[in-house]
Coordinates of C-alpha atoms in Angstrom, one line a residue:
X1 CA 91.8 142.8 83.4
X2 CA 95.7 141.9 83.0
X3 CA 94.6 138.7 84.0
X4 CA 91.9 138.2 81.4
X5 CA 94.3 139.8 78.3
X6 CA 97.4 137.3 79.9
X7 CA 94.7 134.1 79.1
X8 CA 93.2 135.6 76.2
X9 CA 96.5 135.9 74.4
X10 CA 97.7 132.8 76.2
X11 CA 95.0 130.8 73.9
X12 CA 95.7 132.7 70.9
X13 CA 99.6 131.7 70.8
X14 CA 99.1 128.4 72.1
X15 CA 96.6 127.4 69.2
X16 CA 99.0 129.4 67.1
X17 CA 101.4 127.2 67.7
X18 CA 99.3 123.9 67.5
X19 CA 98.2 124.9 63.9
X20 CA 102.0 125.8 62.9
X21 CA 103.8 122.6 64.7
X22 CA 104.3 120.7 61.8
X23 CA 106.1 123.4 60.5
X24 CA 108.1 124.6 63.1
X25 CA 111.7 123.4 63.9
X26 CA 113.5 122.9 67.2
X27 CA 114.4 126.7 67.4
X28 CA 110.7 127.7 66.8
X29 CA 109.2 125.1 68.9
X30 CA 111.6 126.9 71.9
X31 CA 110.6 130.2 71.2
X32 CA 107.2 129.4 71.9
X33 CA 107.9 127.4 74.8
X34 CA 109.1 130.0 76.4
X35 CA 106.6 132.8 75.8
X36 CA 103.4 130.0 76.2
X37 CA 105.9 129.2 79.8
X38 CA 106.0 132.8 81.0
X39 CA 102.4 133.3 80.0
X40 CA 101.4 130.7 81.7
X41 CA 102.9 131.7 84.8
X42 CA 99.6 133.7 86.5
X43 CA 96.6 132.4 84.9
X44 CA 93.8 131.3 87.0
X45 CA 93.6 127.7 87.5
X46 CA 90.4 126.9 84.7
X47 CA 93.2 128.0 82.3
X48 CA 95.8 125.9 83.2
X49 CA 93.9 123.1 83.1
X50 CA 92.9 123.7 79.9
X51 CA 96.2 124.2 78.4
X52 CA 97.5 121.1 80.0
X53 CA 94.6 119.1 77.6
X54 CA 95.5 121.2 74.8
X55 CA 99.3 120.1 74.7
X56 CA 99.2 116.8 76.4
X57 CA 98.7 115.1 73.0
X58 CA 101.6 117.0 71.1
X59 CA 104.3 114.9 70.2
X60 CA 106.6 118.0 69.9
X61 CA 105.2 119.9 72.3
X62 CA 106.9 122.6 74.6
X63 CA 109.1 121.0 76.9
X64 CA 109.4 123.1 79.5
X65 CA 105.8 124.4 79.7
X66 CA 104.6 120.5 80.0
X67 CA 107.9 120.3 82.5
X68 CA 105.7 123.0 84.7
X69 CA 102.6 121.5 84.3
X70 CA 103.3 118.3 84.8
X71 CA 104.8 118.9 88.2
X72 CA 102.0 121.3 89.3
X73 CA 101.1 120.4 92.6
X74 CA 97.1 120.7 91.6
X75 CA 96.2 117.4 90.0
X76 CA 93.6 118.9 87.7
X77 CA 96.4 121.0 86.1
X78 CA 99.0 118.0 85.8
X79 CA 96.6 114.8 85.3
X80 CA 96.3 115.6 81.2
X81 CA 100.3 115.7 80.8
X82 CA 101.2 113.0 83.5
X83 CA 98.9 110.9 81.6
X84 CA 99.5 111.0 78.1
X85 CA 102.3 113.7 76.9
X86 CA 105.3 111.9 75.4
X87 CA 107.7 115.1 76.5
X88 CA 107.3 114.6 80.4
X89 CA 111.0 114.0 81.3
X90 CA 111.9 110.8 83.2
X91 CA 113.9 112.7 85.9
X92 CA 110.0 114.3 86.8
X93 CA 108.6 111.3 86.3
X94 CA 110.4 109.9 88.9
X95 CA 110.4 112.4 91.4
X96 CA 106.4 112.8 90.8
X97 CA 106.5 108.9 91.3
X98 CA 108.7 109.1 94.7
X99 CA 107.3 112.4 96.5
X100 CA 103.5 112.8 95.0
X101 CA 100.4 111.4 96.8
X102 CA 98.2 108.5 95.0
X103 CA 96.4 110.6 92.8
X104 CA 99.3 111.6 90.8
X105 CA 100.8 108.0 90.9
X106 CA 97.5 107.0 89.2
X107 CA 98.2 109.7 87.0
X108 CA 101.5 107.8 86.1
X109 CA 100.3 104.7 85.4
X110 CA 97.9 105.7 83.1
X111 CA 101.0 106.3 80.8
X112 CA 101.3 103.9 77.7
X113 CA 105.2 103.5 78.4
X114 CA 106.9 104.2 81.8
X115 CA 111.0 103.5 82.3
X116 CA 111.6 100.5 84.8
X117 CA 112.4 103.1 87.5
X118 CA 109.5 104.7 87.4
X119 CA 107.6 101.6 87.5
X120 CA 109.8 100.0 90.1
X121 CA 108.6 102.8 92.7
X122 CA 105.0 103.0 91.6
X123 CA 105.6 99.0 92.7
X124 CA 106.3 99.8 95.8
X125 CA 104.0 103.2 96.3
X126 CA 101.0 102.5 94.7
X127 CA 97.7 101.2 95.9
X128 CA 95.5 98.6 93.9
X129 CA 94.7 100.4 91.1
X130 CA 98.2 101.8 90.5
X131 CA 99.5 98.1 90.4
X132 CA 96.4 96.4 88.8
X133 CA 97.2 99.1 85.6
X134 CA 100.5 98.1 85.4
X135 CA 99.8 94.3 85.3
X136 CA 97.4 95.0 82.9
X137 CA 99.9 96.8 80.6
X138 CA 102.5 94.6 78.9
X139 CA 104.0 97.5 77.5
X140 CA 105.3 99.1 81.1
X141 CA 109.1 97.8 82.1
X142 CA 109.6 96.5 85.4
X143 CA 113.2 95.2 86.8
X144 CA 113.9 92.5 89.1
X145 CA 113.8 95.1 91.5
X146 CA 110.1 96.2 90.7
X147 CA 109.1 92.4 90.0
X148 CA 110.0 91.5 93.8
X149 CA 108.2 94.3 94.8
X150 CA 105.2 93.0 93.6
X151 CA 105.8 89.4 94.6
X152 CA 106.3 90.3 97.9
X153 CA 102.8 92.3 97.7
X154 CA 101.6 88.7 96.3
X155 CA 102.2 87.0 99.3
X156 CA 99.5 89.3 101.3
X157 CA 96.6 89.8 98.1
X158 CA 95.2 87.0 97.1
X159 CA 93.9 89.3 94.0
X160 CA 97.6 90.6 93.5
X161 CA 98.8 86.7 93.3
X162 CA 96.0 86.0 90.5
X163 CA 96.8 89.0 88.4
X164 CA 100.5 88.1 88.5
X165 CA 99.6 84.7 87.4
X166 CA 97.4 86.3 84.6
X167 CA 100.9 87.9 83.4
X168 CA 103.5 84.8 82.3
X169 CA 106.1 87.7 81.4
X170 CA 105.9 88.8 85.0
X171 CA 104.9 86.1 88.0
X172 CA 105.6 83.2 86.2
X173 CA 109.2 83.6 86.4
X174 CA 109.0 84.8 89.6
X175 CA 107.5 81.5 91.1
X176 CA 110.1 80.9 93.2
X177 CA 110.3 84.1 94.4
X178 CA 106.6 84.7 95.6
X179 CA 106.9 80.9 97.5
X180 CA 110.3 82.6 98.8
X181 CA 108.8 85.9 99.9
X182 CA 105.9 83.8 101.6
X183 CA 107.6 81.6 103.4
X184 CA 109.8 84.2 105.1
X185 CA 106.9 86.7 105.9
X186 CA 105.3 83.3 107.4
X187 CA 108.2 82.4 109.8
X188 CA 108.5 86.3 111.0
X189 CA 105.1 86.1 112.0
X190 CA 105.2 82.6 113.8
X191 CA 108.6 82.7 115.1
X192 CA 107.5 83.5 118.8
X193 CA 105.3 80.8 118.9
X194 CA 107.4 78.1 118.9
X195 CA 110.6 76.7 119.3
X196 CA 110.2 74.0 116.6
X197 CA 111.8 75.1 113.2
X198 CA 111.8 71.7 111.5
X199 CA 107.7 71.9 112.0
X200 CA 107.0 75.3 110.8
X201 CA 109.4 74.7 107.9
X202 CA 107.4 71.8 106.9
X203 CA 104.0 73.3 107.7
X204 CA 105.1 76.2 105.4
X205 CA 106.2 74.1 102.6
X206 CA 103.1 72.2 102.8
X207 CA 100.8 75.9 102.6
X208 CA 103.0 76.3 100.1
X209 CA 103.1 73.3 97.9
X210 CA 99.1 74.0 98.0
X211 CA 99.4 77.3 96.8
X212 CA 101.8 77.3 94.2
X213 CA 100.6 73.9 92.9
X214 CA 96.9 73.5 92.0
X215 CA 96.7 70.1 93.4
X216 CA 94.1 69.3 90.5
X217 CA 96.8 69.7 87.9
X218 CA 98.3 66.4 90.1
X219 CA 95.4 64.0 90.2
X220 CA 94.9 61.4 87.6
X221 CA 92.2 62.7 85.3
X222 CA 89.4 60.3 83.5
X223 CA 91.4 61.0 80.2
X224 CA 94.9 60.1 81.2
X225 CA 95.5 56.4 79.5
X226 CA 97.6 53.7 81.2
X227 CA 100.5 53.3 80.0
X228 CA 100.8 50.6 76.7
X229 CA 102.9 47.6 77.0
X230 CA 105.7 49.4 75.3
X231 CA 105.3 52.5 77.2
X232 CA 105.6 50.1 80.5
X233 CA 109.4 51.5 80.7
X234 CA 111.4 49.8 84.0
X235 CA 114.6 51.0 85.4
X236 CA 117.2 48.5 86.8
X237 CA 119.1 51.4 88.2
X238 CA 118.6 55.5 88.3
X239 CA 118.5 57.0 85.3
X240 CA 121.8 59.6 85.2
X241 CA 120.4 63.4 83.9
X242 CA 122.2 62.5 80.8
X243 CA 120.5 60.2 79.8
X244 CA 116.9 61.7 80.6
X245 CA 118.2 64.9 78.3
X246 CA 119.5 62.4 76.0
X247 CA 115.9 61.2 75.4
X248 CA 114.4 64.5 75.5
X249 CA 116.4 65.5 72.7
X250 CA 115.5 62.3 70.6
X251 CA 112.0 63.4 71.4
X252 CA 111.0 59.9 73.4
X253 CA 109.2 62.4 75.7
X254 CA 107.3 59.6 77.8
X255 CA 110.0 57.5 78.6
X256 CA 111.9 61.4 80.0
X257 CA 109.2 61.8 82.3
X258 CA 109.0 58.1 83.3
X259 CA 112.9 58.5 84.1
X260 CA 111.6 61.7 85.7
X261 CA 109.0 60.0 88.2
X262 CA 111.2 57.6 89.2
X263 CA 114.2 59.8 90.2
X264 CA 111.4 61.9 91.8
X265 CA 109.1 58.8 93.6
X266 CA 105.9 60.4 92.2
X267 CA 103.5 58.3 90.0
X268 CA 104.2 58.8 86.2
X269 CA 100.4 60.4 85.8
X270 CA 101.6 62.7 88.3
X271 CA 104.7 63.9 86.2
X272 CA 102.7 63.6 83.2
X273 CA 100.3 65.6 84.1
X274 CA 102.8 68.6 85.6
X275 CA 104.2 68.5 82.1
X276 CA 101.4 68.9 80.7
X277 CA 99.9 71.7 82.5
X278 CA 99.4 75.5 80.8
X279 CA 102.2 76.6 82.7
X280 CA 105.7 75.2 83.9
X281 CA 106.0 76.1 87.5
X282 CA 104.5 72.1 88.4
X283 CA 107.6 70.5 86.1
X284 CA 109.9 72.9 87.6
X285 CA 109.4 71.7 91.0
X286 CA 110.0 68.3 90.2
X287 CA 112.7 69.1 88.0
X288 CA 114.5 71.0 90.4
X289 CA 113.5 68.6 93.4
X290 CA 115.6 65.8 91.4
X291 CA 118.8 68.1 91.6
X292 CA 118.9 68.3 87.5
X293 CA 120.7 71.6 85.6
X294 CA 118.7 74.7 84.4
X295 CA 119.9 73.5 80.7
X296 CA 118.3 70.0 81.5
X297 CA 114.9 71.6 82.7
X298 CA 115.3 74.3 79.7
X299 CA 115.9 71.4 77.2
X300 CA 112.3 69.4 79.2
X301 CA 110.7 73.0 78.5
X302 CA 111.7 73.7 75.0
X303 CA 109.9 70.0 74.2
X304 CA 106.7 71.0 76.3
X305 CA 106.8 74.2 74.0
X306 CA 107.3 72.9 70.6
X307 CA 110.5 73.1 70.4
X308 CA 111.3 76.9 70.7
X309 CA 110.7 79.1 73.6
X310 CA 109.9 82.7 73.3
X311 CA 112.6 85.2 75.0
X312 CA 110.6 86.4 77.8
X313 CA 109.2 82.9 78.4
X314 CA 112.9 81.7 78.6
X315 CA 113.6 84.9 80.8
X316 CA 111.2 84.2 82.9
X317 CA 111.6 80.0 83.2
X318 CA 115.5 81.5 83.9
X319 CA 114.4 83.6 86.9
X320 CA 112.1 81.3 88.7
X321 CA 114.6 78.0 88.2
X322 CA 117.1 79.9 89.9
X323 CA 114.5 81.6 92.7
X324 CA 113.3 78.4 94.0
X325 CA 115.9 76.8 96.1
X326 CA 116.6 72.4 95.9
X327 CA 115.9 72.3 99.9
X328 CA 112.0 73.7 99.1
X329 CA 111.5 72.0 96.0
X330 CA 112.5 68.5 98.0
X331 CA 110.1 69.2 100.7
X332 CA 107.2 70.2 98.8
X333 CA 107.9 66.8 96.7
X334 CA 107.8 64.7 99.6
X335 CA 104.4 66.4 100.3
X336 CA 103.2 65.5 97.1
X337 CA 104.4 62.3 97.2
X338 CA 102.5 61.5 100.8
X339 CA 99.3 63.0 98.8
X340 CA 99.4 61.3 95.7
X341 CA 99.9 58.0 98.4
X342 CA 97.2 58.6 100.4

């Protein structure tokens, strides 16, 4: 019977309060809190639930009470809150996020905005449909911390790898650092088997180069013209990176990435082609194969763009320029090179 009055009168104050909240100050909204809190303390578990709905859509709703609820240990009673209350604090988050089984990480990243830490561990915690929410949500912050995380998950799900690649705020400046985390997780595993590092660091660079590159994007397609008689450009010596920029910045883009091909011995369809794919990680190999600056690639890129670069497309050209290192770059060009010779 005390049971029944305590949820009766629980529901009558907490839609009291609902009705009255735009009304109610800070001091107000507290002294609710705390009655709906201790009310809410022995109340069978159908009620709990269904005051967790009730003020999970509250944007001043009280904090303490969705503090408790949201850290229930029953994920019927904290789903509502986890999911979609703004007054969850970030401190809970995270310990939910660190200590809670999948369920409740799910829970999580169902949330329209998370904090980087939070998202950082659900990165590392969280099974495929924790991670495939938060790739599908541009909204959620992940550090370089969180971002490895999920390249190095990349290098074992092919899925993982796509979805990243769907994402050119995330993976794309993180290129480098998938081929990286690859590479590595492929010599652990074949490091017994032989003695010969110079062959598994070539056969690596070679899986590599196939992966990272879609080799399409490097034949010469029905479409490409040959080069006009004025386009014919010849070099008497190697072109110095100055002078390639130089020409980038006057716009003569054809005769850059002619200078470009033959610093780099690939065919000028090859280059052309590279530079002209949807994304940049082709031209950034070659590009950073040829030893040239990150302003030289970012001036190459800006040109490929239009001009202007958005700030998380130049964030994330930044990251990956910097991930991928000149002695990998080289070697995956001097695969493509034997390909495009054979």
């Amino acid at each position: 019977a005390d049971g029944e009055r305590r949820t009766i009168l629980l529901h009558r104050i907490t839609n009291l309060f609902i009705e009255q909240l735009p009304d109610l100050n800070d001091d107000h909204v507290s002294v609710f809190d705390e009655v709906i809190l201790c009310l809410a303390a022995e109340i069978e578990l159908a009620a709990r639930i269904e005051l967790s709905e009730k003020l999970a859509d509250l944007t001043r709703g009280p904090r303490q009470t969705v503090q408790n609820l949201a850290l229930d240990e029953e994920i019927r009673v904290a789903k509502p809150v986890l999911e979609r209350s703004p007054c969850v604090d970030s401190s809970n988050l995270v310990v939910i996020a660190q200590k809670r089984p999948e369920a409740f990480l799910e829970a999580v990243s169902r949330r329209k905005r998370l904090p980087s830490q939070v998202t950082d561990i659900l990165a590392q915690r969280g099974g495929d449909a924790v991670i495939d929410r938060i790739l599908r949500n541009s909204s959620l912050e992940l550090s370089e911390l969180g971002l490895r995380a999920l390249a190095d998950r990349a290098t074992t799900d092919t899925k993982l790898y796509r979805a990243l690649k769907s994402r050119p705020d995330l993976a794309l400046r993180h290129i480098g650092a998938i081929l990286e985390a690859a590479k590595q997780k492929a010599r652990s595993e074949i490091r017994d088997l032989t003695d010969q590092i110079e062959l598994i660091d070539h056969a690596i660079d070679v899986g590599a180069a196939a992966v990272m590159i879609n080799p399409a994007i490097l034949e010469m397609a029905d479409y490409v013209k040959p080069e006009s008689a004025d386009e014919a450009f010849h070099f008497s010596r190697a072109p110095r990176e100055a002078e390639v920029v130089a020409l980038i910045n006057h716009g003569r883009i054809n005769e850059a990435l002619a200078a470009i091909a033959h610093l780099a011995g690939l065919p000028r369809e090859t280059v052309k082609h590279a530079f002209g794919s949807p994304h940049f990680d082709p031209i950034l190999f070659i590009m950073r194969a040829i030893d040239f600056q990150w302003s030289s690639f970012l001036s190459l890129l800006k040109a490929k763009n239009g001009g202007s670069l958005s700030q998380a497309l130049h964030d994330s050209a930044f990251s990956s320029f910097h991930a991928l290192s000149l002695s990998t770059a080289r070697r995956v060009m001097r695969f493509i090179s034997a390909r495009t010779a054979a």
